[in-house]
């Protein structure tokens, strides 16, 4: 048996009669569960001693890859380092053990965290105010689009249901627009990866009265700064639409430019990306939405406000003492004439005041850097990305030359004759101890490989990654089969993604049955 038990499931380590626990003597008597709540037969659980359990899950955890134990060049997701102080502050009992329906007087510190982050994000982006309620980036997109829809409806302009989205956009942009009940109009990109201004003018010309908004990510998904932003915003505003800023790529803008100053009206921020909360695999996340001056009344409730030295929750009256479900009833029955909640028949955008501990981490990160040092984030992330790009462009095809921002895209190896694909390169990187970058996205290039180093990485780390990428390119030329069969030294090699999606093996019992067949 492998000493580290890499290939074993906990069920395979099971032996009848083994125990990893000892319960104290029952001092509470026997209380039968209702029959309808009981299993028909005992659960089939593994039986292992304590050391086997500890070693098994410790070894399993060592197979996980994270930004704390290796370089994570995941383009479009900004997997930056999460400082331990963030976790230390988020773990404080005063934050960790709060109940969302506590009286306001007992949670003034927590409300100040929310309020201070609202103001900090407004200062960073140039927006007038923020809601922290959305719990993910796409959730923020949907919220922002509902704000835009409410704005148009408040003016009696109900026919505006078209949203313009660049063909290089994140897939959540058209999805969010569709969920919001809008029709998506796609604008093409030019050969240099930017919005095609001529195509955009034609779209606006063909839809003079029904454009609700244009969604843009800047820098865009290719890591390129949209140079025609002033003309684009002027064009959309003159047609009666609003400009929406997808903040997934906000990191390189810190200290360099603010979306509101570019002419954007509504935006969301992927708080977990730009402001350093560890995420992936479904969470945790937060997608605050900001609006320019004049649109504040459309922000969803509840919302934290400050009066004098006290903080309170606008749109939610929390009782000093909870009686039954009164607090929840008050929450569900709140009323607002302008907030998008009115359009949602009082269903809230998010639970209470958002993903609170992500909010705590983000404010901790901002305060740790301070307004002086946060200005260095954008320039350093841009420097690191361009350093990798220029160092590797002789071995990897660079479809769009020139200065990038925080990320860039290669179109696979420069030498296509090797037959080595982007997937092969990504798998081979695992053998060298590096997480693969984002691959096959954006869809503009057949062998796309999107790399984002973030501002945190040292030159030594970047040089190590660059060296390995050159080694893989050399292997592809001299011993291509080595790359095509990679990875060679991971617990699991190549997974059949299609088979796994169509016929997942979800239980140990199913695994045994399948193997017997």
Short mmCIF file of C-alpha atoms in Angstrom, two decimals, residues 54-470:
data_model
loop_
_atom_site.label_atom_id
_atom_site.label_comp_id
_atom_site.label_asym_id
_atom_site.label_seq_id
_atom_site.Cartn_x
_atom_site.Cartn_y
_atom_site.Cartn_z
CA UNK A 54 -6.07 12.11 10.36
CA UNK A 55 -3.42 10.87 7.95
CA UNK A 56 -5.90 10.26 5.17
CA UNK A 57 -7.39 13.74 5.22
CA UNK A 58 -4.02 15.41 5.82
CA UNK A 59 -2.63 13.66 2.75
CA UNK A 60 -5.73 14.62 0.79
CA UNK A 61 -5.30 18.26 1.78
CA UNK A 62 -1.71 18.21 0.52
CA UNK A 63 -3.08 17.50 -2.95
CA UNK A 64 -4.90 20.83 -2.95
CA UNK A 65 -3.28 23.70 -4.81
CA UNK A 66 -3.76 27.24 -3.57
CA UNK A 67 -2.16 30.64 -3.76
CA UNK A 68 -0.55 30.03 -0.35
CA UNK A 69 1.57 27.15 -1.63
CA UNK A 70 2.27 28.01 -5.25
CA UNK A 71 2.04 30.41 -8.17
CA UNK A 72 -1.51 30.80 -9.44
CA UNK A 73 -1.46 32.58 -12.85
CA UNK A 74 -5.22 32.25 -13.38
CA UNK A 75 -6.22 34.90 -15.90
CA UNK A 76 -9.55 36.74 -15.53
CA UNK A 77 -9.97 35.64 -11.93
CA UNK A 78 -7.30 37.65 -10.05
CA UNK A 79 -6.34 34.92 -7.57
CA UNK A 80 -4.23 37.19 -5.43
CA UNK A 81 -2.60 36.51 -2.10
CA UNK A 82 -4.89 36.66 0.93
CA UNK A 83 -2.93 38.17 3.86
CA UNK A 84 -3.33 36.25 7.16
CA UNK A 85 -4.42 39.47 8.88
CA UNK A 86 -7.61 39.30 6.82
CA UNK A 87 -8.40 35.90 8.31
CA UNK A 88 -7.41 37.02 11.79
CA UNK A 89 -9.83 39.95 11.72
CA UNK A 90 -12.64 37.94 10.09
CA UNK A 91 -12.24 35.29 12.81
CA UNK A 92 -12.77 37.73 15.67
CA UNK A 93 -15.75 36.53 17.77
CA UNK A 94 -17.21 40.05 17.65
CA UNK A 95 -17.62 39.61 13.88
CA UNK A 96 -17.91 35.85 13.62
CA UNK A 97 -20.73 35.29 16.11
CA UNK A 98 -23.13 38.03 15.05
CA UNK A 99 -26.76 37.36 14.21
CA UNK A 100 -28.17 39.40 11.29
CA UNK A 101 -31.30 40.31 13.27
CA UNK A 102 -29.54 41.68 16.33
CA UNK A 103 -30.63 45.16 17.43
CA UNK A 104 -28.70 47.94 15.67
CA UNK A 105 -27.40 49.22 19.00
CA UNK A 106 -25.51 45.94 19.54
CA UNK A 107 -23.85 45.80 16.10
CA UNK A 108 -22.58 49.33 15.60
CA UNK A 109 -19.08 48.04 14.85
CA UNK A 110 -20.32 45.71 12.14
CA UNK A 111 -22.46 48.46 10.60
CA UNK A 112 -19.44 50.76 10.59
CA UNK A 113 -17.48 48.10 8.67
CA UNK A 114 -20.23 48.03 6.04
CA UNK A 115 -20.47 51.83 5.90
CA UNK A 116 -16.71 52.37 5.75
CA UNK A 117 -16.37 49.87 2.90
CA UNK A 118 -19.20 51.57 0.99
CA UNK A 119 -17.31 54.85 1.27
CA UNK A 120 -13.91 53.30 0.47
CA UNK A 121 -15.23 51.65 -2.69
CA UNK A 122 -16.86 54.92 -3.71
CA UNK A 123 -13.53 56.72 -3.33
CA UNK A 124 -11.63 54.04 -5.25
CA UNK A 125 -14.08 53.93 -8.18
CA UNK A 126 -15.46 57.47 -8.22
CA UNK A 127 -19.01 56.22 -7.74
CA UNK A 128 -21.40 58.04 -5.39
CA UNK A 129 -22.58 55.07 -3.32
CA UNK A 130 -22.52 51.28 -3.12
CA UNK A 131 -24.72 48.40 -2.04
CA UNK A 132 -22.89 45.43 -0.51
CA UNK A 133 -25.88 43.08 -0.77
CA UNK A 134 -24.98 41.01 -3.90
CA UNK A 135 -23.10 37.81 -3.06
CA UNK A 136 -21.14 37.24 -6.29
CA UNK A 137 -19.90 39.02 -9.39
CA UNK A 138 -22.70 37.74 -11.62
CA UNK A 139 -25.15 38.53 -8.83
CA UNK A 140 -23.79 42.08 -8.93
CA UNK A 141 -24.24 42.22 -12.70
CA UNK A 142 -27.88 41.24 -12.37
CA UNK A 143 -28.39 43.79 -9.59
CA UNK A 144 -26.75 46.54 -11.65
CA UNK A 145 -28.90 45.76 -14.68
CA UNK A 146 -32.03 45.82 -12.52
CA UNK A 147 -30.96 49.25 -11.27
CA UNK A 148 -30.61 50.39 -14.88
CA UNK A 149 -34.02 48.95 -15.76
CA UNK A 150 -35.59 50.67 -12.74
CA UNK A 151 -34.01 53.98 -13.78
CA UNK A 152 -35.55 53.78 -17.25
CA UNK A 153 -38.93 52.69 -15.89
CA UNK A 154 -38.94 55.57 -13.40
CA UNK A 155 -38.83 57.90 -16.40
CA UNK A 156 -41.65 56.05 -18.16
CA UNK A 157 -39.19 54.69 -20.71
CA UNK A 158 -40.32 51.06 -20.62
CA UNK A 159 -39.26 50.05 -24.12
CA UNK A 160 -35.53 50.09 -23.43
CA UNK A 161 -34.71 46.37 -23.32
CA UNK A 162 -31.53 46.05 -25.39
CA UNK A 163 -28.11 45.58 -23.77
CA UNK A 164 -24.95 45.87 -25.87
CA UNK A 165 -22.19 43.40 -24.96
CA UNK A 166 -18.75 43.06 -26.65
CA UNK A 167 -17.95 39.69 -28.21
CA UNK A 168 -14.92 39.44 -25.89
CA UNK A 169 -17.02 39.83 -22.71
CA UNK A 170 -17.21 37.41 -19.80
CA UNK A 171 -20.00 34.91 -20.40
CA UNK A 172 -21.89 36.20 -17.38
CA UNK A 173 -22.57 39.52 -19.14
CA UNK A 174 -25.03 38.22 -21.76
CA UNK A 175 -26.38 35.71 -19.24
CA UNK A 176 -27.15 38.43 -16.68
CA UNK A 177 -28.79 40.59 -19.33
CA UNK A 178 -30.99 37.68 -20.43
CA UNK A 179 -32.00 36.85 -16.84
CA UNK A 180 -32.93 40.51 -16.41
CA UNK A 181 -35.32 40.17 -19.34
CA UNK A 182 -33.19 42.08 -21.82
CA UNK A 183 -32.16 41.27 -25.37
CA UNK A 184 -28.41 41.07 -26.01
CA UNK A 185 -26.82 42.92 -28.93
CA UNK A 186 -23.25 41.78 -29.61
CA UNK A 187 -20.68 44.32 -30.76
CA UNK A 188 -17.64 43.02 -32.60
CA UNK A 189 -13.98 43.45 -31.71
CA UNK A 190 -11.35 44.82 -34.04
CA UNK A 191 -8.23 42.89 -35.00
CA UNK A 192 -6.38 44.55 -32.14
CA UNK A 193 -8.91 43.22 -29.61
CA UNK A 194 -10.81 46.43 -28.84
CA UNK A 195 -14.47 47.37 -29.34
CA UNK A 196 -15.17 48.04 -33.02
CA UNK A 197 -16.41 51.62 -32.92
CA UNK A 198 -17.89 51.45 -36.42
CA UNK A 199 -19.92 48.34 -35.53
CA UNK A 200 -21.08 49.98 -32.30
CA UNK A 201 -22.25 53.09 -34.15
CA UNK A 202 -24.24 50.89 -36.51
CA UNK A 203 -25.91 49.10 -33.57
CA UNK A 204 -26.86 52.40 -31.96
CA UNK A 205 -28.15 53.71 -35.28
CA UNK A 206 -30.37 50.63 -35.73
CA UNK A 207 -31.74 50.85 -32.17
CA UNK A 208 -32.16 54.57 -31.47
CA UNK A 209 -34.83 54.27 -28.77
CA UNK A 210 -34.50 50.91 -27.05
CA UNK A 211 -30.90 50.67 -25.82
CA UNK A 212 -30.92 50.28 -22.04
CA UNK A 213 -27.17 49.96 -21.49
CA UNK A 214 -23.81 48.83 -22.72
CA UNK A 215 -21.78 46.46 -20.55
CA UNK A 216 -18.01 46.76 -20.72
CA UNK A 217 -15.01 45.34 -18.93
CA UNK A 218 -12.04 47.66 -18.93
CA UNK A 219 -9.34 46.48 -19.32
CA UNK A 220 -11.17 43.94 -21.41
CA UNK A 221 -10.88 40.17 -21.26
CA UNK A 222 -7.74 40.27 -23.39
CA UNK A 223 -6.09 42.54 -20.82
CA UNK A 224 -6.28 45.55 -23.15
CA UNK A 225 -7.36 49.04 -22.15
CA UNK A 226 -10.25 50.30 -24.26
CA UNK A 227 -8.85 53.51 -25.74
CA UNK A 228 -12.16 54.74 -27.19
CA UNK A 229 -14.02 54.85 -23.85
CA UNK A 230 -14.79 58.62 -24.03
CA UNK A 231 -16.38 58.27 -27.47
CA UNK A 232 -18.19 55.04 -26.50
CA UNK A 233 -19.74 56.54 -23.36
CA UNK A 234 -20.75 59.68 -25.27
CA UNK A 235 -22.38 57.55 -27.98
CA UNK A 236 -24.39 55.41 -25.52
CA UNK A 237 -25.43 58.39 -23.38
CA UNK A 238 -26.57 60.33 -26.44
CA UNK A 239 -28.79 57.34 -27.32
CA UNK A 240 -30.37 57.45 -23.85
CA UNK A 241 -28.59 54.39 -22.48
CA UNK A 242 -26.39 53.93 -19.42
CA UNK A 243 -22.85 52.56 -19.23
CA UNK A 244 -22.25 49.48 -17.08
CA UNK A 245 -18.74 48.60 -15.87
CA UNK A 246 -17.94 44.94 -15.22
CA UNK A 247 -15.42 45.20 -12.37
CA UNK A 248 -13.93 41.72 -12.74
CA UNK A 249 -10.76 43.33 -14.10
CA UNK A 250 -10.61 46.25 -11.67
CA UNK A 251 -7.24 45.25 -10.19
CA UNK A 252 -5.00 47.06 -12.73
CA UNK A 253 -7.11 50.20 -12.41
CA UNK A 254 -6.29 50.71 -8.74
CA UNK A 255 -4.24 53.88 -8.56
CA UNK A 256 -4.50 54.48 -12.31
CA UNK A 257 -8.09 55.28 -13.28
CA UNK A 258 -11.64 55.28 -11.90
CA UNK A 259 -14.68 53.92 -13.78
CA UNK A 260 -16.87 56.90 -12.87
CA UNK A 261 -14.30 59.27 -14.35
CA UNK A 262 -14.47 57.30 -17.59
CA UNK A 263 -18.21 57.94 -17.84
CA UNK A 264 -19.66 54.74 -16.37
CA UNK A 265 -22.96 55.02 -14.50
CA UNK A 266 -23.25 51.64 -12.76
CA UNK A 267 -20.66 49.03 -11.90
CA UNK A 268 -20.02 45.96 -9.82
CA UNK A 269 -16.82 44.88 -8.10
CA UNK A 270 -15.71 41.29 -7.63
CA UNK A 271 -14.78 42.04 -4.05
CA UNK A 272 -13.27 38.60 -3.52
CA UNK A 273 -10.91 39.08 -6.48
CA UNK A 274 -9.65 42.65 -6.26
CA UNK A 275 -9.68 42.84 -2.48
CA UNK A 276 -8.11 39.51 -1.60
CA UNK A 277 -10.63 37.01 -0.27
CA UNK A 278 -9.71 33.42 -1.20
CA UNK A 279 -12.33 32.05 -3.58
CA UNK A 280 -12.96 29.35 -6.15
CA UNK A 281 -14.98 26.17 -6.22
CA UNK A 282 -18.18 28.12 -5.73
CA UNK A 283 -17.25 30.77 -3.21
CA UNK A 284 -17.13 32.70 -1.05
CA UNK A 285 -17.87 35.82 -3.05
CA UNK A 286 -19.26 39.32 -2.98
CA UNK A 287 -20.35 41.63 -5.79
CA UNK A 288 -20.99 45.17 -4.49
CA UNK A 289 -22.72 47.49 -6.95
CA UNK A 290 -21.93 51.19 -7.20
CA UNK A 291 -23.84 54.00 -8.93
CA UNK A 292 -23.02 57.53 -10.02
CA UNK A 293 -24.59 60.56 -8.41
CA UNK A 294 -28.31 60.72 -9.15
CA UNK A 295 -28.87 56.96 -9.15
CA UNK A 296 -28.44 56.33 -5.41
CA UNK A 297 -32.19 55.97 -4.82
CA UNK A 298 -32.27 52.89 -7.05
CA UNK A 299 -29.83 50.93 -4.88
CA UNK A 300 -31.47 47.94 -3.18
CA UNK A 301 -32.33 47.94 0.49
CA UNK A 302 -31.33 47.28 3.22
CA UNK A 303 -28.52 49.84 3.16
CA UNK A 304 -26.25 51.14 5.91
CA UNK A 305 -26.35 54.90 6.55
CA UNK A 306 -24.69 57.16 9.10
CA UNK A 307 -26.45 59.84 11.13
CA UNK A 308 -24.16 61.77 13.42
CA UNK A 309 -21.98 59.17 15.10
CA UNK A 310 -24.52 56.34 14.82
CA UNK A 311 -25.03 53.77 12.07
CA UNK A 312 -28.41 52.41 11.06
CA UNK A 313 -29.97 50.16 8.43
CA UNK A 314 -32.09 52.03 5.93
CA UNK A 315 -35.04 50.00 4.68
CA UNK A 316 -34.92 47.47 7.50
CA UNK A 317 -36.31 48.05 10.96
CA UNK A 318 -34.79 45.49 13.29
CA UNK A 319 -36.63 45.15 16.59
CA UNK A 320 -34.70 45.47 19.82
CA UNK A 321 -36.10 42.13 20.92
CA UNK A 322 -36.96 39.36 18.52
CA UNK A 323 -40.37 37.83 19.06
CA UNK A 324 -41.05 34.76 16.96
CA UNK A 325 -40.66 35.70 13.30
CA UNK A 326 -41.39 39.42 13.74
CA UNK A 327 -37.91 40.40 12.62
CA UNK A 328 -38.19 38.37 9.43
CA UNK A 329 -41.65 39.75 8.74
CA UNK A 330 -40.35 43.28 9.11
CA UNK A 331 -37.56 42.43 6.65
CA UNK A 332 -39.92 41.01 4.06
CA UNK A 333 -42.47 43.81 4.38
CA UNK A 334 -40.11 46.78 4.05
CA UNK A 335 -41.16 49.32 1.45
CA UNK A 336 -39.20 51.57 -0.87
CA UNK A 337 -40.58 53.67 -3.69
CA UNK A 338 -37.44 53.84 -5.80
CA UNK A 339 -35.24 50.92 -4.80
CA UNK A 340 -35.16 47.96 -7.16
CA UNK A 341 -36.69 45.96 -4.30
CA UNK A 342 -40.03 47.51 -5.25
CA UNK A 343 -39.66 46.01 -8.71
CA UNK A 344 -38.92 42.62 -7.16
CA UNK A 345 -42.13 42.56 -5.11
CA UNK A 346 -40.03 43.02 -1.96
CA UNK A 347 -37.80 40.00 -2.57
CA UNK A 348 -34.31 41.06 -1.59
CA UNK A 349 -31.22 40.98 -3.77
CA UNK A 350 -29.21 39.24 -1.08
CA UNK A 351 -29.65 37.93 2.43
CA UNK A 352 -29.57 40.86 4.83
CA UNK A 353 -26.39 42.90 4.23
CA UNK A 354 -24.35 40.64 1.97
CA UNK A 355 -21.54 38.20 2.64
CA UNK A 356 -20.34 39.93 5.79
CA UNK A 357 -17.00 38.22 6.43
CA UNK A 358 -15.89 38.82 2.83
CA UNK A 359 -16.73 42.47 3.47
CA UNK A 360 -14.62 42.41 6.66
CA UNK A 361 -11.66 40.93 4.75
CA UNK A 362 -11.93 43.51 1.98
CA UNK A 363 -11.96 46.46 4.37
CA UNK A 364 -9.02 44.95 6.28
CA UNK A 365 -7.07 44.69 3.02
CA UNK A 366 -7.86 48.28 2.04
CA UNK A 367 -6.96 49.69 5.45
CA UNK A 368 -3.77 47.61 5.61
CA UNK A 369 -2.53 49.12 2.34
CA UNK A 370 -3.85 52.62 2.93
CA UNK A 371 -4.65 55.12 0.20
CA UNK A 372 -0.97 55.60 -0.62
CA UNK A 373 -0.04 51.95 -1.13
CA UNK A 374 -3.26 50.84 -2.80
CA UNK A 375 -2.21 53.09 -5.68
CA UNK A 376 0.69 50.69 -6.32
CA UNK A 377 -1.54 47.65 -6.92
CA UNK A 378 -2.50 48.52 -10.49
CA UNK A 379 0.94 49.55 -11.78
CA UNK A 380 2.66 46.52 -10.22
CA UNK A 381 0.11 44.06 -11.64
CA UNK A 382 0.62 45.64 -15.08
CA UNK A 383 4.41 45.47 -14.74
CA UNK A 384 4.35 41.77 -13.80
CA UNK A 385 2.01 40.82 -16.66
CA UNK A 386 4.08 42.62 -19.28
CA UNK A 387 7.29 41.10 -17.91
CA UNK A 388 5.96 37.55 -18.41
CA UNK A 389 4.46 38.37 -21.80
CA UNK A 390 7.65 39.85 -23.22
CA UNK A 391 9.75 37.02 -21.78
CA UNK A 392 7.67 34.27 -23.40
CA UNK A 393 6.53 35.72 -26.72
CA UNK A 394 9.35 34.00 -28.65
CA UNK A 395 8.02 30.56 -27.68
CA UNK A 396 4.29 31.30 -27.45
CA UNK A 397 2.12 32.97 -30.06
CA UNK A 398 1.09 36.49 -29.06
CA UNK A 399 -1.94 37.30 -31.23
CA UNK A 400 -2.12 40.93 -30.15
CA UNK A 401 1.15 42.76 -29.60
CA UNK A 402 1.69 45.84 -27.49
CA UNK A 403 1.21 46.86 -23.89
CA UNK A 404 -1.24 44.78 -21.86
CA UNK A 405 -2.64 45.56 -18.45
CA UNK A 406 -3.01 42.94 -15.69
CA UNK A 407 -3.35 39.91 -17.98
CA UNK A 408 -2.66 38.80 -21.54
CA UNK A 409 -3.52 35.97 -23.90
CA UNK A 410 -1.26 33.64 -25.85
CA UNK A 411 -2.66 31.52 -28.68
CA UNK A 412 -0.82 28.35 -27.76
CA UNK A 413 2.74 27.50 -28.77
CA UNK A 414 4.32 29.49 -31.56
CA UNK A 415 5.47 26.27 -33.24
CA UNK A 416 2.19 24.60 -34.24
CA UNK A 417 3.96 21.70 -35.97
CA UNK A 418 4.60 19.94 -32.64
CA UNK A 419 0.92 19.05 -32.24
CA UNK A 420 1.13 20.09 -28.58
CA UNK A 421 -2.02 21.92 -27.51
CA UNK A 422 -2.74 24.49 -24.85
CA UNK A 423 -4.33 21.71 -22.79
CA UNK A 424 -1.07 19.75 -23.01
CA UNK A 425 0.95 22.74 -21.80
CA UNK A 426 -1.47 23.29 -18.92
CA UNK A 427 -1.21 19.64 -17.84
CA UNK A 428 2.59 19.66 -18.07
CA UNK A 429 2.74 22.73 -15.82
CA UNK A 430 1.28 20.58 -13.03
CA UNK A 431 4.35 18.33 -13.15
CA UNK A 432 6.51 21.34 -12.41
CA UNK A 433 4.38 22.45 -9.45
CA UNK A 434 2.53 25.33 -11.08
CA UNK A 435 -1.21 25.83 -11.37
CA UNK A 436 -2.29 26.17 -14.98
CA UNK A 437 -3.49 29.53 -16.28
CA UNK A 438 -6.98 29.96 -17.69
CA UNK A 439 -7.19 28.05 -20.98
CA UNK A 440 -9.46 28.20 -24.02
CA UNK A 441 -10.87 31.53 -22.89
CA UNK A 442 -11.59 34.03 -24.29
CA UNK A 443 -13.13 32.32 -27.29
CA UNK A 444 -11.54 34.74 -29.73
CA UNK A 445 -8.50 32.44 -30.10
CA UNK A 446 -8.54 28.70 -30.72
CA UNK A 447 -5.69 27.86 -28.32
CA UNK A 448 -6.16 30.70 -25.83
CA UNK A 449 -3.99 30.74 -22.72
CA UNK A 450 -4.75 33.65 -20.38
CA UNK A 451 -2.10 34.54 -17.80
CA UNK A 452 -2.43 36.95 -14.86
CA UNK A 453 0.37 37.10 -12.27
CA UNK A 454 -1.14 39.82 -9.97
CA UNK A 455 0.93 42.43 -8.18
CA UNK A 456 2.02 40.20 -5.30
CA UNK A 457 4.50 37.93 -7.06
CA UNK A 458 8.24 38.54 -6.81
CA UNK A 459 10.59 38.64 -9.78
CA UNK A 460 12.11 35.34 -8.62
CA UNK A 461 8.69 33.65 -8.75
CA UNK A 462 7.98 35.09 -12.19
CA UNK A 463 11.40 34.02 -13.45
CA UNK A 464 10.77 30.46 -12.21
CA UNK A 465 7.45 30.32 -14.09
CA UNK A 466 9.02 31.79 -17.23
CA UNK A 467 11.83 29.21 -17.11
CA UNK A 468 9.37 26.32 -16.84
CA UNK A 469 7.26 27.65 -19.73
CA UNK A 470 10.41 27.78 -21.88
#
